[in-house]
mmCIF file of C-alpha atoms and ligand atoms in Angstrom:
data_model
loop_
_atom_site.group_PDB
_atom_site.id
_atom_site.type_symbol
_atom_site.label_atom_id
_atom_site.label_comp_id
_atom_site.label_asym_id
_atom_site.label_seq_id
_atom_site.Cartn_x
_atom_site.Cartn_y
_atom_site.Cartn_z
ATOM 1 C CA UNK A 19 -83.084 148.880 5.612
ATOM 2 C CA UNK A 20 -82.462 152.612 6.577
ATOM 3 C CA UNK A 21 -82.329 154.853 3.823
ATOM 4 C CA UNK A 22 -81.669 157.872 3.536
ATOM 5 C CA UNK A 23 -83.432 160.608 0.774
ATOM 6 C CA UNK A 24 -82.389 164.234 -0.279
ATOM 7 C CA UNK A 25 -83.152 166.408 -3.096
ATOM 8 C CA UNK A 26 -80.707 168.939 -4.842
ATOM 9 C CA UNK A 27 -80.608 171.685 -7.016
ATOM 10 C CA UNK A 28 -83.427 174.015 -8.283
ATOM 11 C CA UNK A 29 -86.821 172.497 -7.024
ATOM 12 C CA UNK A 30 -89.231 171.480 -9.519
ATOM 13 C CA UNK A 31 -92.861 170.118 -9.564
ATOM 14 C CA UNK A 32 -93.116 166.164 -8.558
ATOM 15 C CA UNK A 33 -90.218 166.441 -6.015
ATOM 16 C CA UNK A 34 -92.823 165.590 -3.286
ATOM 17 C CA UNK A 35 -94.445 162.626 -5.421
ATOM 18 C CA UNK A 36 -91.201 160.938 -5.680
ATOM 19 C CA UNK A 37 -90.019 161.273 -1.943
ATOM 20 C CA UNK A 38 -93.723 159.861 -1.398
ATOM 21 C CA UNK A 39 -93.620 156.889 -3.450
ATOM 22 C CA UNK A 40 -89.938 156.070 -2.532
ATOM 23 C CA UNK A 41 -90.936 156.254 1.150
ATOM 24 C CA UNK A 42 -94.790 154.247 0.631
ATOM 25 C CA UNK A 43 -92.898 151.352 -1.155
ATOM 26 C CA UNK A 44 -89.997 151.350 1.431
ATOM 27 C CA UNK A 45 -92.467 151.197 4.445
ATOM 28 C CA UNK A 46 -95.154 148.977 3.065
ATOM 29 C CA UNK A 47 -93.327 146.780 1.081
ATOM 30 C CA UNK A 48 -89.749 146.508 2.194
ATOM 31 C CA UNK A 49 -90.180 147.380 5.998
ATOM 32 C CA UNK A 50 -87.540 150.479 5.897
ATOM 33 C CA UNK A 51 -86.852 153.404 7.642
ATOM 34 C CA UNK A 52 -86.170 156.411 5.804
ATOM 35 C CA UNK A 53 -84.210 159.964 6.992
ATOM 36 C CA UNK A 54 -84.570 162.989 5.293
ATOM 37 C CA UNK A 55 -81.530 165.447 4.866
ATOM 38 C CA UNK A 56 -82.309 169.024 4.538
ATOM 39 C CA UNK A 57 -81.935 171.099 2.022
ATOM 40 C CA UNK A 58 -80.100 169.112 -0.311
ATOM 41 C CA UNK A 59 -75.987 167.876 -0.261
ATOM 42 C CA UNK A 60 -75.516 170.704 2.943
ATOM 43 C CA UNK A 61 -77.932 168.011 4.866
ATOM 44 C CA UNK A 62 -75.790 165.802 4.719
ATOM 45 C CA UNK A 63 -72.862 167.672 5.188
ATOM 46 C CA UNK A 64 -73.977 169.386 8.270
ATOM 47 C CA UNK A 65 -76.034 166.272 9.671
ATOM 48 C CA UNK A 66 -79.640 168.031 9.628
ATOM 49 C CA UNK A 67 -82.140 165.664 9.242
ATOM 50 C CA UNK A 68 -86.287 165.574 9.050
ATOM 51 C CA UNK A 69 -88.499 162.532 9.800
ATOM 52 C CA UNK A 70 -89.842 160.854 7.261
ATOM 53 C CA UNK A 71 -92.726 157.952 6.620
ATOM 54 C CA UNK A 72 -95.646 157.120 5.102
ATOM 55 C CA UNK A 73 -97.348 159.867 7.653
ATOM 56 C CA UNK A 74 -95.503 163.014 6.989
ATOM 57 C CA UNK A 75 -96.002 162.010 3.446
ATOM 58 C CA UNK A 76 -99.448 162.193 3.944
ATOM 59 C CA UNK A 77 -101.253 164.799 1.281
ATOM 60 C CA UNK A 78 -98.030 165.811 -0.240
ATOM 61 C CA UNK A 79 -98.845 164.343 -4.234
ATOM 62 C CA UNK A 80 -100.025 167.451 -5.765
ATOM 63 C CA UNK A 81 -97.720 169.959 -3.738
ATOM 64 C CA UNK A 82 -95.078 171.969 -5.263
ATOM 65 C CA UNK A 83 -91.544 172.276 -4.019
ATOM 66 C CA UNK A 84 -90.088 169.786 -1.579
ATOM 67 C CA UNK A 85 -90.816 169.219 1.634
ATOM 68 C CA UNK A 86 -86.759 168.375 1.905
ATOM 69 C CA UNK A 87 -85.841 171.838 1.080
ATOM 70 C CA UNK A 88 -82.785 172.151 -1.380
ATOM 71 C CA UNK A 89 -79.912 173.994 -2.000
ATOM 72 C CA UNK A 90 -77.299 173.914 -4.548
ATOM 73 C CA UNK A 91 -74.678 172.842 -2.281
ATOM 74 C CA UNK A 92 -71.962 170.869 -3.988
ATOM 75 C CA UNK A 93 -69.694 169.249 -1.207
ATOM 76 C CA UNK A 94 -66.950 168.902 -3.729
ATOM 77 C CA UNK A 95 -65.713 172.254 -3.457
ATOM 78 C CA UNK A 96 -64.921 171.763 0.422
ATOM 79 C CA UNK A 97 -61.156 169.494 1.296
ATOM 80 C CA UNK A 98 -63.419 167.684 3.705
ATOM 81 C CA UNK A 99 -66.993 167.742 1.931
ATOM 82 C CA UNK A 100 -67.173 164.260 0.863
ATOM 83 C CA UNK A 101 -65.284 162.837 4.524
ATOM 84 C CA UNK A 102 -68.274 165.115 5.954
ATOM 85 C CA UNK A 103 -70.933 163.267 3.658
ATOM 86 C CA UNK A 104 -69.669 160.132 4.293
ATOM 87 C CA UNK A 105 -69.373 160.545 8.095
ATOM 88 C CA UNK A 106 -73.014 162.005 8.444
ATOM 89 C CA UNK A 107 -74.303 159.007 6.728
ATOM 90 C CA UNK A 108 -71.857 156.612 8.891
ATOM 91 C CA UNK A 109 -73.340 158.699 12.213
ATOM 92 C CA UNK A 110 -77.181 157.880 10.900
ATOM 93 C CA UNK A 111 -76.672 154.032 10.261
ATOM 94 C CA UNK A 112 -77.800 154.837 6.442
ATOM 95 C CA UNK A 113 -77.348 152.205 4.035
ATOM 96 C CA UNK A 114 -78.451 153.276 0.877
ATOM 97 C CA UNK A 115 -78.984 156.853 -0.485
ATOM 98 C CA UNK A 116 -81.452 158.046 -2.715
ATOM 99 C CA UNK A 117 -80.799 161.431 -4.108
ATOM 100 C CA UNK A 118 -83.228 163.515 -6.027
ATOM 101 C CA UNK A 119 -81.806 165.811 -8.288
ATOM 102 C CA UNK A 120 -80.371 166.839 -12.116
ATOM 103 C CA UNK A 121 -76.592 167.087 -13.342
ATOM 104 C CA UNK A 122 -74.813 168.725 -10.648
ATOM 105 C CA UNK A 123 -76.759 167.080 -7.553
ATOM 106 C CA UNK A 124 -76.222 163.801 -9.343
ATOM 107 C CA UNK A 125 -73.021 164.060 -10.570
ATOM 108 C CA UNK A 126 -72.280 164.523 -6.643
ATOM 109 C CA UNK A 127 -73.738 160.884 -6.121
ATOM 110 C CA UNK A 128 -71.446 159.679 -9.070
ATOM 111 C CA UNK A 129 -68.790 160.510 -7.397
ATOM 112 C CA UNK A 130 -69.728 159.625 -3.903
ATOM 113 C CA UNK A 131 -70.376 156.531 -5.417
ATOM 114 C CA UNK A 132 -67.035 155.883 -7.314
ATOM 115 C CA UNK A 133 -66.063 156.491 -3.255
ATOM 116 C CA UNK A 134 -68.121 153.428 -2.337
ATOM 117 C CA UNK A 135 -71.334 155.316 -1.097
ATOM 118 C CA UNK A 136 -74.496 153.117 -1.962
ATOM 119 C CA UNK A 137 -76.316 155.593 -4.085
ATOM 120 C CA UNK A 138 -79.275 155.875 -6.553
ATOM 121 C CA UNK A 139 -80.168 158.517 -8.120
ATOM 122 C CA UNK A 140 -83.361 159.993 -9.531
ATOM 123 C CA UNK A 141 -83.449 162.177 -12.605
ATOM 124 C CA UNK A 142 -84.896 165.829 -11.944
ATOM 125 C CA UNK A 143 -85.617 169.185 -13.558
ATOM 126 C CA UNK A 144 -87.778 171.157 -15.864
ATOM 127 C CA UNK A 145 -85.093 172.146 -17.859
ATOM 128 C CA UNK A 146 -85.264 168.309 -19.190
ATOM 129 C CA UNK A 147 -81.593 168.358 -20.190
ATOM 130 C CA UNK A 148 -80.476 165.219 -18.244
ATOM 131 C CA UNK A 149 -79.136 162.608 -20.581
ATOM 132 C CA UNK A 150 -79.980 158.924 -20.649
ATOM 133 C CA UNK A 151 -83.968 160.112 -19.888
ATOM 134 C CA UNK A 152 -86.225 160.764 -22.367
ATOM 135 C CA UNK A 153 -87.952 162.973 -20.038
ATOM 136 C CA UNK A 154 -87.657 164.659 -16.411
ATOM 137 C CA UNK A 155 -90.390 165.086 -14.377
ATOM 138 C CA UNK A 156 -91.458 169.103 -13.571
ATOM 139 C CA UNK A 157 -90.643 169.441 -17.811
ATOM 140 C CA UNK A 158 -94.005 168.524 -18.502
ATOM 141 C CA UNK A 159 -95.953 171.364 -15.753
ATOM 142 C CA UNK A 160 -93.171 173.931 -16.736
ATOM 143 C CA UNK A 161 -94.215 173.513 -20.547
ATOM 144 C CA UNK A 162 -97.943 174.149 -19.661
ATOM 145 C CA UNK A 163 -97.271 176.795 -17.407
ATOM 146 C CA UNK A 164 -95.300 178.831 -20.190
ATOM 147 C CA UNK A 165 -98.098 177.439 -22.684
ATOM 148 C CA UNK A 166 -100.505 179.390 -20.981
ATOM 149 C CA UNK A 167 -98.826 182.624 -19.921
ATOM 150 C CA UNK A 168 -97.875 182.426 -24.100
ATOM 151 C CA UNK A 169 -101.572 181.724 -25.314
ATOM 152 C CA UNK A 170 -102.395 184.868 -22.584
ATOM 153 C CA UNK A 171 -99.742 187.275 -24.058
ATOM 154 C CA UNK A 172 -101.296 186.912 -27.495
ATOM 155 C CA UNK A 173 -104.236 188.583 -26.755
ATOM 156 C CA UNK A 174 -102.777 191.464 -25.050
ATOM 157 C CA UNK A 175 -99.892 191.316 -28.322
ATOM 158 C CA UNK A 176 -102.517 191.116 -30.664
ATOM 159 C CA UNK A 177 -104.654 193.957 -28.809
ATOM 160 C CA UNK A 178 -101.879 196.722 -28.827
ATOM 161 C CA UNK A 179 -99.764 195.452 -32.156
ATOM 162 C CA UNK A 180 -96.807 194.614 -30.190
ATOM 163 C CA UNK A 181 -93.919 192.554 -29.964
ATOM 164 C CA UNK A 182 -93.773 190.237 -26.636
ATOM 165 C CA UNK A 183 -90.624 188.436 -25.723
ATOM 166 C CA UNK A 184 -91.363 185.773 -23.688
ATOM 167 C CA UNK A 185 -88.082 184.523 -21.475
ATOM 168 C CA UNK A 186 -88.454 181.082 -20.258
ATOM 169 C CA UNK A 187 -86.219 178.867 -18.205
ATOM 170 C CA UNK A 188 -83.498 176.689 -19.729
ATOM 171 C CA UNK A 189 -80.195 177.284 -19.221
ATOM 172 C CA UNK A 190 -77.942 175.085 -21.545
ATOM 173 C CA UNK A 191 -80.786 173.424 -23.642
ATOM 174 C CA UNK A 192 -84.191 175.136 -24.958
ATOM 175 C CA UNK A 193 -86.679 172.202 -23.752
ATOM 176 C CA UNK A 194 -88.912 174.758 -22.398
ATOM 177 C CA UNK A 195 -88.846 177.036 -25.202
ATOM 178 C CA UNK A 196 -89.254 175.006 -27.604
ATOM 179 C CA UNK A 197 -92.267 172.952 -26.515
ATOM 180 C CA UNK A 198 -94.359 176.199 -25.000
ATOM 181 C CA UNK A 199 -93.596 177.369 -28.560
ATOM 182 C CA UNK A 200 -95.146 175.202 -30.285
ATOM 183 C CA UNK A 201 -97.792 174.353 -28.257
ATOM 184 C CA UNK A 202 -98.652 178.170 -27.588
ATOM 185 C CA UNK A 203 -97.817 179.306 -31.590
ATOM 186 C CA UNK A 204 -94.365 181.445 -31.449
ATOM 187 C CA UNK A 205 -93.206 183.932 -34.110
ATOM 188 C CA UNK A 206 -89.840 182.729 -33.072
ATOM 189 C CA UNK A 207 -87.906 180.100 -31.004
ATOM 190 C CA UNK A 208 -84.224 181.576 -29.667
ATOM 191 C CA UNK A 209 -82.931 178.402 -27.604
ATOM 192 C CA UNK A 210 -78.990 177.998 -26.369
ATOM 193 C CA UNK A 211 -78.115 175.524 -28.403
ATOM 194 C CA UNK A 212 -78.223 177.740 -31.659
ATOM 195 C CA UNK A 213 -76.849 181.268 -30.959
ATOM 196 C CA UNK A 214 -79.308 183.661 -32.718
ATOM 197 C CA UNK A 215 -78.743 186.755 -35.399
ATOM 198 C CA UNK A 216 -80.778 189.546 -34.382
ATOM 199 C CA UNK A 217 -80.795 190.880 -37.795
ATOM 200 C CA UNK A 218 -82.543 187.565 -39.035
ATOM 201 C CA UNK A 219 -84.945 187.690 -36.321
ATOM 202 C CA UNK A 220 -85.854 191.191 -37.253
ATOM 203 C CA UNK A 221 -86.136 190.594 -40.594
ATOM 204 C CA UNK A 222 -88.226 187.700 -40.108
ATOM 205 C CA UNK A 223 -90.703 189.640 -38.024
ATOM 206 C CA UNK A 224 -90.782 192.446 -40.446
ATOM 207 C CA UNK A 225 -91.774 189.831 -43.517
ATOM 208 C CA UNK A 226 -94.301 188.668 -40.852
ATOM 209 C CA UNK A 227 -95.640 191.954 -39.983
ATOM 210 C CA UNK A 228 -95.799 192.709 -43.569
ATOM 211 C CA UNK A 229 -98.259 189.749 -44.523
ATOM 212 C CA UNK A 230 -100.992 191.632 -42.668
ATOM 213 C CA UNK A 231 -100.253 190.069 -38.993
ATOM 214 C CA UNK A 232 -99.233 192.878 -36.362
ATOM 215 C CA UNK A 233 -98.523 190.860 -33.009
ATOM 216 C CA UNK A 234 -95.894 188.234 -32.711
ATOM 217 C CA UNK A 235 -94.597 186.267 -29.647
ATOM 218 C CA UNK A 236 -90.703 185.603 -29.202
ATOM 219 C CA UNK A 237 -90.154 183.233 -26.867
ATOM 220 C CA UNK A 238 -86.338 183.046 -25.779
ATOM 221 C CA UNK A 239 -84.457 180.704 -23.168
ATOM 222 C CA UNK A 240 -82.209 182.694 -20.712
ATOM 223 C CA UNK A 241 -79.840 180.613 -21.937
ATOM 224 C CA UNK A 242 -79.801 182.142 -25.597
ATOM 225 C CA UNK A 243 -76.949 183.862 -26.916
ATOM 226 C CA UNK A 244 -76.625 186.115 -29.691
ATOM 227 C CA UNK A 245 -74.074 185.108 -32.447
ATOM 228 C CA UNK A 246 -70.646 186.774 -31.294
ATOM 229 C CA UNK A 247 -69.904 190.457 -32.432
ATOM 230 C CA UNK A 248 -74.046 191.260 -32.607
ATOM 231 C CA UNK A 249 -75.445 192.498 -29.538
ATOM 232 C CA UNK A 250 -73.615 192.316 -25.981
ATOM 233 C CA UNK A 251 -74.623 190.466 -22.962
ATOM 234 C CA UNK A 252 -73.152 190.831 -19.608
ATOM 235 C CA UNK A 253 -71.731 187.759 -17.626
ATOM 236 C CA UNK A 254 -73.574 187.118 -14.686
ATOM 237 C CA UNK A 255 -72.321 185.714 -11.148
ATOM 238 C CA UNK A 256 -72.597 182.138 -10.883
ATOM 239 C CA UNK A 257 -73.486 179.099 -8.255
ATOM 240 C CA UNK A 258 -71.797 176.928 -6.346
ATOM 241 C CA UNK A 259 -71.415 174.390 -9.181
ATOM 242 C CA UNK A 260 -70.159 177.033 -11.362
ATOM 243 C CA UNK A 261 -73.237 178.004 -13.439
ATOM 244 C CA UNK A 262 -73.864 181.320 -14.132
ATOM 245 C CA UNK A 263 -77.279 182.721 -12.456
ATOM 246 C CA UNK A 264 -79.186 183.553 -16.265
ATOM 247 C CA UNK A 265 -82.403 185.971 -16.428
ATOM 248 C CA UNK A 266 -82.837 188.564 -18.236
ATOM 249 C CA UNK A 267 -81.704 188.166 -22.087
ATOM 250 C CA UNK A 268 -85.161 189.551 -22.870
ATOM 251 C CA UNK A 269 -84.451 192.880 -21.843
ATOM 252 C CA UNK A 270 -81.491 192.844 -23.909
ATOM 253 C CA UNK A 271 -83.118 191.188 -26.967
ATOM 254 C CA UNK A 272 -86.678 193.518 -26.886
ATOM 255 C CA UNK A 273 -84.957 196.826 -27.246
ATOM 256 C CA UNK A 274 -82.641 195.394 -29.916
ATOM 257 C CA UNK A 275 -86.378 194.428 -31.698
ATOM 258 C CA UNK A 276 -88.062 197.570 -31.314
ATOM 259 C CA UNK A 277 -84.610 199.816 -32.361
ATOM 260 C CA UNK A 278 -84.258 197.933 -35.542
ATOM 261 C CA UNK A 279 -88.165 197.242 -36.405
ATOM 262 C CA UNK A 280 -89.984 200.067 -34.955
ATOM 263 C CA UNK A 281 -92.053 197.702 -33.724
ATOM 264 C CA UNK A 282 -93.361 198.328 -30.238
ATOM 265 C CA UNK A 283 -91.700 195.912 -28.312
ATOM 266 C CA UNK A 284 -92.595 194.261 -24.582
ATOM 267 C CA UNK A 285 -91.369 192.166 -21.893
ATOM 268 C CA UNK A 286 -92.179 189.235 -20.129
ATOM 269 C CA UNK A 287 -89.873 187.083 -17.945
ATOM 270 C CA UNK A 288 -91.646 184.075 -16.835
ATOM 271 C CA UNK A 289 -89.121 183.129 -13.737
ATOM 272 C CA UNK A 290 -89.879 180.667 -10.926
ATOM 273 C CA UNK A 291 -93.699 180.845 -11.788
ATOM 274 C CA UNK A 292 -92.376 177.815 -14.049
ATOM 275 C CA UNK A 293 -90.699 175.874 -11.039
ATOM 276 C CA UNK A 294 -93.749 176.322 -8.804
ATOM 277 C CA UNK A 295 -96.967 175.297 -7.580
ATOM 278 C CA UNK A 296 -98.741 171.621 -8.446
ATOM 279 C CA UNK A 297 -96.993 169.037 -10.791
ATOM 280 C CA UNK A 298 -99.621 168.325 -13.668
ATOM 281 C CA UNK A 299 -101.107 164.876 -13.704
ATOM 282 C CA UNK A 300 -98.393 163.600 -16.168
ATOM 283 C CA UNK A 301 -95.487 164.870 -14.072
ATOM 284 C CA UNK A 302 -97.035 162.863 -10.495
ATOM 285 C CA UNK A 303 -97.881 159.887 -12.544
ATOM 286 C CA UNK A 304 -94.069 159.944 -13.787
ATOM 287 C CA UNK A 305 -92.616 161.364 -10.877
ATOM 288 C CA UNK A 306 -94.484 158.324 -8.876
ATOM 289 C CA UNK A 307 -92.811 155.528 -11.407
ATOM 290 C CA UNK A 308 -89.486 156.898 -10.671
ATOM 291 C CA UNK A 309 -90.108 156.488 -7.305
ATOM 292 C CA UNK A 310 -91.407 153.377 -6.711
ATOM 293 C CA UNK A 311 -88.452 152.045 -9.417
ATOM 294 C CA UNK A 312 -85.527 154.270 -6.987
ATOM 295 C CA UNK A 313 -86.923 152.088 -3.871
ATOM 296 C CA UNK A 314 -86.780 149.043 -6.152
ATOM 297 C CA UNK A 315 -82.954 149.385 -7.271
ATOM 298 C CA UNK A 316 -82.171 150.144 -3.848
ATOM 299 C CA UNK A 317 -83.161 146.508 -2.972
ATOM 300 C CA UNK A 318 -81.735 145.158 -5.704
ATOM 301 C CA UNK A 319 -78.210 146.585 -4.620
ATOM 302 C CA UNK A 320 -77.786 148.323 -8.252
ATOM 303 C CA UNK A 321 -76.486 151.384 -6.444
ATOM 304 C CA UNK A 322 -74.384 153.906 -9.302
ATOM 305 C CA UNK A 323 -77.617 153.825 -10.786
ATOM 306 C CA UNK A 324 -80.440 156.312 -11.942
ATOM 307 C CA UNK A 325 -83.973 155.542 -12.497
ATOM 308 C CA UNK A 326 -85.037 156.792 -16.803
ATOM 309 C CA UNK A 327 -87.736 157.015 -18.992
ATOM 310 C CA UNK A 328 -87.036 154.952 -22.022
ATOM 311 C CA UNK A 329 -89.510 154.204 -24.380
ATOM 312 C CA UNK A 330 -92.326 154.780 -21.988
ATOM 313 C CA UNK A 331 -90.517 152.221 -19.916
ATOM 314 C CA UNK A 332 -88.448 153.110 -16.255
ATOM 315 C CA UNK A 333 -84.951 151.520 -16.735
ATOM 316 C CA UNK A 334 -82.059 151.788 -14.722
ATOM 317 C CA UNK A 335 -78.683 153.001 -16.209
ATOM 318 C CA UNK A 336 -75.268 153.684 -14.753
ATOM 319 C CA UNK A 337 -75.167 157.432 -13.041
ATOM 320 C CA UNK A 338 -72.113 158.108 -15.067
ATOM 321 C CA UNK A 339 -74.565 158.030 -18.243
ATOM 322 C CA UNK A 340 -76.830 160.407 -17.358
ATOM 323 C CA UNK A 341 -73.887 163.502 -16.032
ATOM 324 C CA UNK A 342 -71.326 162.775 -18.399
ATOM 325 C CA UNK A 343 -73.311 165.501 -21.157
ATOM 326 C CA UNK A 344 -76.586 167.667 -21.549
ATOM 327 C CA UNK A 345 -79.525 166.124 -23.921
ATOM 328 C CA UNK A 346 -80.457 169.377 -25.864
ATOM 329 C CA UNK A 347 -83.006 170.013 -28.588
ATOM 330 C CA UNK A 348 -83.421 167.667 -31.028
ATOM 331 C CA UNK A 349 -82.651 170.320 -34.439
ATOM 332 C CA UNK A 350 -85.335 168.386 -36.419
ATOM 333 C CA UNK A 351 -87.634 169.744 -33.919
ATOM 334 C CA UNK A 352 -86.659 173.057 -34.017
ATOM 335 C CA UNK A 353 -86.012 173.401 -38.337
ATOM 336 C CA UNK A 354 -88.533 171.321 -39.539
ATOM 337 C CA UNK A 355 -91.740 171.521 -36.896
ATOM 338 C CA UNK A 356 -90.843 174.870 -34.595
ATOM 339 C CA UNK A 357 -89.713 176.894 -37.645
ATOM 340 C CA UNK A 358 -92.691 176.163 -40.211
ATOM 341 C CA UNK A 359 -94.494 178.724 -38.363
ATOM 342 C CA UNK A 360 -91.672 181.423 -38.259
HETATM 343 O O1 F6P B 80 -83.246 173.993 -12.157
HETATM 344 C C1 F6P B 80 -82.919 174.520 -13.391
HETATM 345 C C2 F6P B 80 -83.241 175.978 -13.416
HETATM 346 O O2 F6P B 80 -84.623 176.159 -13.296
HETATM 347 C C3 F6P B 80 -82.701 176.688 -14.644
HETATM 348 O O3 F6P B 80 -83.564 176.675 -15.713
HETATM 349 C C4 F6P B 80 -82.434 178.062 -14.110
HETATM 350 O O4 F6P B 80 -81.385 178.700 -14.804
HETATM 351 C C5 F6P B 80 -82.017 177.833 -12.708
HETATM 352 O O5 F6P B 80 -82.632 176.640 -12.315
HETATM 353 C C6 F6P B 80 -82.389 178.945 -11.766
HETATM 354 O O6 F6P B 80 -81.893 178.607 -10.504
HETATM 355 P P1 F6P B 80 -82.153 179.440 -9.182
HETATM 356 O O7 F6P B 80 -83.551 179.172 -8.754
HETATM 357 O O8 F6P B 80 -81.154 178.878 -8.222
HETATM 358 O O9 F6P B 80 -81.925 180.858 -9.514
#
C-alpha cells in the first residue's frame, strides 16, 4: 500500500518514534511505501513531500521534534483547501493517510474523512487535553521537564525568600500544571479550567508564609484566567485555527503577588523548553504502541479512526470522539490531592 504520513500542530516529544514505528511495521510487515508531507496540512496542500523508510528512520527514537516539520496550517480556512488536499493525495497514488497530530490537526482528518479521505489519526500533544485518550504522548517528558526546572527554582526560592511563578504550557486544560505540581511540591496550582482569585491566592501564601516557611512556588498554566473584574489580561493574536497565542500570565500574576503581599516576587516562563529535546522512555515506549497500532488500522480499513490509550490498552475509536471536546483536569485531582499541600 502507499501511505502517506504528516504531523500537525505544535511539535512535541515522540513525534519521531511514531513516524518510525508506523513506517518499520509498514515496510517489514505489510510491504508499503510511505510519503512524507512537510510541515504538516500545508504539505499536502502545496504537494511537498520527503522520502521516507525504514532508512531515513534510522536513529530517529530518542530525537525531539519531527523530522516532518509542522505547521499549524488548517486547510479549512482556504475555498479550495480540502480540493487541494485531496488532489495532492490523488497526484501521489496515496491510499491511506496517517496524520499525527492533537484537536485541530485531527479534527482536519475528521473532516477530510466525512469527505471520503482514508484517514487515521494519531493522538498528539503535551498539553494531554485530547479526549477519548487517557494519555498523549510528549505529556509525560513535558511533566518531567517542568518537574525539574520546579524542584530547581526551590532552591534559588528558598535561598532569597521569594515568590517564583512558574508558567507552564497548557492552554485550555492544566495537565502540565497540575502534574509538575505535584510531583515538584507547589504552593499553588492556577490551571484554566478554574479561573483563580488573586486575593485567595495571596491570602493563602500569606497564612503560608506565616507558619514559618518563606519561599513558595506558583505554578500557573498560560491558560489561567483570573476570575472576571480582578486583575486584567490582554487578548493576544491568535493562529490559524483560531487559538489565541498564550504566554505570559506570569508577568501579570507576579506583580499582582508582590503588590498585595510584599513578598518579593519572581518570574519564570518555562516556554518551548517543555516541547523540546528527547521524549522520556515512557513517551517512546507509548509513542511506539501508537504507531505500530496506526499502521495496523490502516490495514484493517478502520479509517475515521484514532489510535488511544485506554486502560493501559491501544484501542481504536471513531476520530469524531476524540475532537468533539477537551479532556481537562480531573477536579478530584486538583481539590483533594493538588490542594492538600496549598
Ligand atoms: O501544542 C500545544 C501547545 O504547546 C500549547 O500548550 C501552547 O499554547 C501552544 O502549543 C504554543 O504554540 P506555538 O509553539 O505555536 O506558539
Amino acid at each position: 500500500m502507499r501511505v502517506g504520513l504528516l504531523t500537525g500542530g505544535g511539535d512535541c516529544p515522540g513525534l519521531n518514534a511514531v513516524i518510525r514505528a508506523v513506517v518499520r511495521k509498514g515496510e517489514v510487515f505489510y510491504g508499503d511505501d510511505f510519503v512524507g508531507f512537510r510541515d504538516g496540512w500545508r504539505g499536502t496542500l502545496d504537494g511537498v513531500t520527503l522520502p521516507l523508510d525504514v532508512e531515513v528512520c534510522r536513529g530517529i527514537l530518542p530525537r525531539g521534534g519531527t523530522i516532518l516539520g509542522t505547521s499549524r496550517t488548517n486547510p479549512y480556512t482556504l475555498p479550495d483547501g480540502a480540493q487541494r488536499v485531496r488532489a495532492t493525495l490523488h497526484r501521489e497514488g496515496i491510499e491511506a493517510l496517517v496524520a499525527i497530530g492533537g484537536e485541530d490537526t485531527l479534527g482536519v482528518a475528521w473532516r477530510l474523512h466525512e469527505e471520503g479521505v482514508a484517514v487515521v489519526g494519531v493522538p498528539k500533544t503535551i498539553d494531554n487535553d485530547l479526549s477519548a485518550t487517557e494519555v498523549t504522548f510528549g505529556f509525560n517528558t513535558a511533566v518531567q521537564i517542568a518537574t525539574e526546572a520546579i524542584d530547581r527554582l526551590h532552591t534559588t526560592a528558598e535561598s532569597h525568600d521569594r515568590v517564583i511563578v512558574c508558567e507552564v504550557m497548557g492552554r485550555h486544560a492544566g495537565w502540565i500544571a497540575t502534574y509538575a505540581g505535584i510531583a515538584g511540591g507547589a504552593a499553588e496550582i492556577l490551571v484554566p479550567e478554574e479561573p483563580f482569585n488573586i486575593d485567595e491566592v495571596c491570602e493563602r501564601l500569606r497564612a503560608r508564609h506565616a507558619k514559618g516557611r518563606f519561599a513558595s512556588i506558583v505554578v500557573v498554566a498560560e491558560g489561567a484566567v483570573p476570575t472576571e473584574g480582578t486583575i486584567e489580561v490582554v487578548s493576544t493574536e491568535v493562529d490559524n485555527f483560531g487559538h489565541p497565542r498564550l504566554g505570559g500570565i506570569a508577568n501579570v500574576l507576579a506583580p499582582e503577588i508582590e503588590r498585595r503581599t510584599g513578598f518579593e516576587t519572581r518570574v519564570t516562563i518555562l516556554g518551548h523548553v517543555q516541547r523540546g529535546g528527547t521524549p522520556t522512555a515512557y513517551d517512546r515506549v507509548l509513542a511506539t504502541r501508537f504507531g505500530v497500532a496506526a499502521i495496523e488500522t490502516v490495514h484493517d480499513g478502520q479509517y475515521g479512526h484514532m489510535v488511544a490509550l485506554q486502560n493501559d490498552r491501544i484501542v481504536r475509536v471513531p476520530l469524531s470522539h476524540a475532537v468533539h471536546a477537551i479532556k481537562t483536569v480531573d477536579p478530584q485531582l486538583l481539590h483533594d490531592v493538588a490542594a492538600t499541600f496549598f
